[in-house]
């Protein structure tokens, strides 16, 4: 099912925009994870996609039925909206690893300095 962006937008017309202030407080387009087209698709159609996956709405056409089947059966996304939604889910549901670069001094070296500071000089 190879649909154009215009056909997908028509098939997934949503009654209101979608925002995820918890995960993307500055918006999808400013997050650095999505292209302008992807952020537009999420904002315009994300509400409907969420409702479909939570089964609060029934699919109204074949594109919506395919979307639900794809995500409930964990199949590979085939159209642009499915790919964007898979990317969104990947960013919001997986555990993120944080890699930092830091230098730690060996613990023995730090303990020796502490012990040297605790010794009081004697005046004898």
C-alpha positions as CSV (number, residue, x, y, z in Angstrom):
1,X,0.0,0.0,0.0
2,X,2.0,2.9,-1.3
3,X,0.2,6.1,-0.6
4,X,1.4,9.7,-1.1
5,X,1.7,12.1,1.8
6,X,-1.5,13.9,0.7
7,X,-3.5,10.6,0.7
8,X,-2.1,9.7,4.1
9,X,-3.0,13.1,5.6
10,X,-6.6,12.6,4.3
11,X,-6.8,9.0,5.5
12,X,-5.6,10.0,9.0
13,X,-7.4,13.4,9.5
14,X,-7.6,14.1,13.2
15,X,-10.1,16.2,15.0
16,X,-7.4,18.0,17.1
17,X,-3.6,18.5,17.2
18,X,-1.3,16.2,19.2
19,X,1.3,17.4,21.7
20,X,3.5,15.4,24.0
21,X,4.7,18.0,26.5
22,X,6.0,15.3,28.8
23,X,8.5,13.9,26.4
24,X,8.9,16.8,24.0
25,X,8.2,20.0,26.0
26,X,9.6,22.3,23.3
27,X,7.7,20.5,20.5
28,X,8.5,17.8,18.0
29,X,10.2,20.1,15.5
30,X,12.6,21.6,18.1
31,X,13.5,18.2,19.7
32,X,16.2,17.4,17.1
33,X,14.7,13.9,16.6
34,X,12.2,14.6,13.8
35,X,12.4,16.3,10.5
36,X,9.9,19.2,9.8
37,X,7.6,16.8,7.8
38,X,7.7,14.2,10.6
39,X,6.9,16.7,13.3
40,X,4.1,18.1,11.2
41,X,2.7,14.5,10.7
42,X,2.9,13.8,14.4
43,X,1.3,17.1,15.4
44,X,-1.5,16.8,12.9
45,X,-2.3,13.1,13.2
46,X,-0.8,11.9,16.5
47,X,-4.1,12.3,18.4
48,X,-5.9,9.9,16.0
49,X,-3.0,7.4,16.0
50,X,-3.1,7.3,19.8
51,X,-6.8,6.8,19.9
52,X,-6.6,4.0,17.3
53,X,-3.9,2.2,19.2
54,X,-5.7,2.5,22.6
55,X,-8.8,1.2,20.8
56,X,-10.8,4.3,21.8
57,X,-11.7,4.8,18.1
58,X,-12.5,2.2,15.4
59,X,-10.5,2.4,12.1
60,X,-12.6,4.2,9.5
61,X,-10.7,3.1,6.3
62,X,-8.1,0.6,5.1
63,X,-5.1,2.8,5.9
64,X,-6.2,3.1,9.5
65,X,-6.9,-0.7,9.7
66,X,-3.4,-1.4,8.3
67,X,-1.9,1.0,10.9
68,X,-3.7,-0.8,13.8
69,X,-2.7,-4.2,12.5
70,X,0.9,-3.1,12.0
71,X,1.4,-1.9,15.6
72,X,-0.7,-4.5,17.4
73,X,1.0,-7.4,15.5
74,X,4.4,-5.6,15.7
75,X,5.0,-5.7,12.0
76,X,7.4,-3.5,10.0
77,X,5.9,-0.1,9.2
78,X,5.2,0.4,5.5
79,X,4.0,4.0,5.0
80,X,5.3,7.3,6.1
81,X,2.9,7.8,9.0
82,X,3.6,4.3,10.4
83,X,7.4,4.9,10.2
84,X,7.0,8.3,12.0
85,X,4.9,6.7,14.7
86,X,7.3,3.8,15.1
87,X,10.1,6.4,15.5
88,X,8.0,8.3,18.1
89,X,7.3,5.1,20.1
90,X,11.0,4.2,20.0
91,X,12.0,7.6,21.4
92,X,9.3,7.6,24.1
93,X,9.2,4.0,25.3
94,X,12.8,2.6,25.2
95,X,15.3,3.1,27.9
96,X,17.9,5.7,27.0
97,X,21.6,5.1,27.8
98,X,23.5,8.1,28.8
99,X,27.2,8.1,28.1
100,X,29.4,10.6,29.9
101,X,33.0,11.3,29.7
102,X,34.6,11.8,33.1
103,X,37.9,11.2,34.8
104,X,37.9,9.7,38.3
105,X,40.9,9.6,40.4
106,X,41.7,6.2,41.9
107,X,40.0,5.8,45.3
108,X,43.3,4.9,47.1
109,X,44.8,8.3,45.9
110,X,41.9,10.2,47.3
111,X,41.9,8.3,50.6
112,X,45.7,9.0,51.1
113,X,45.0,12.8,50.7
114,X,42.2,12.6,53.3
115,X,44.4,10.8,55.8
116,X,47.2,13.3,55.3
117,X,44.9,16.2,56.0
118,X,43.6,14.5,59.2
119,X,47.1,14.1,60.7
120,X,47.8,17.0,63.1
121,X,51.3,18.3,63.3
122,X,52.9,18.0,66.7
123,X,55.0,20.8,68.2
124,X,57.3,18.5,70.2
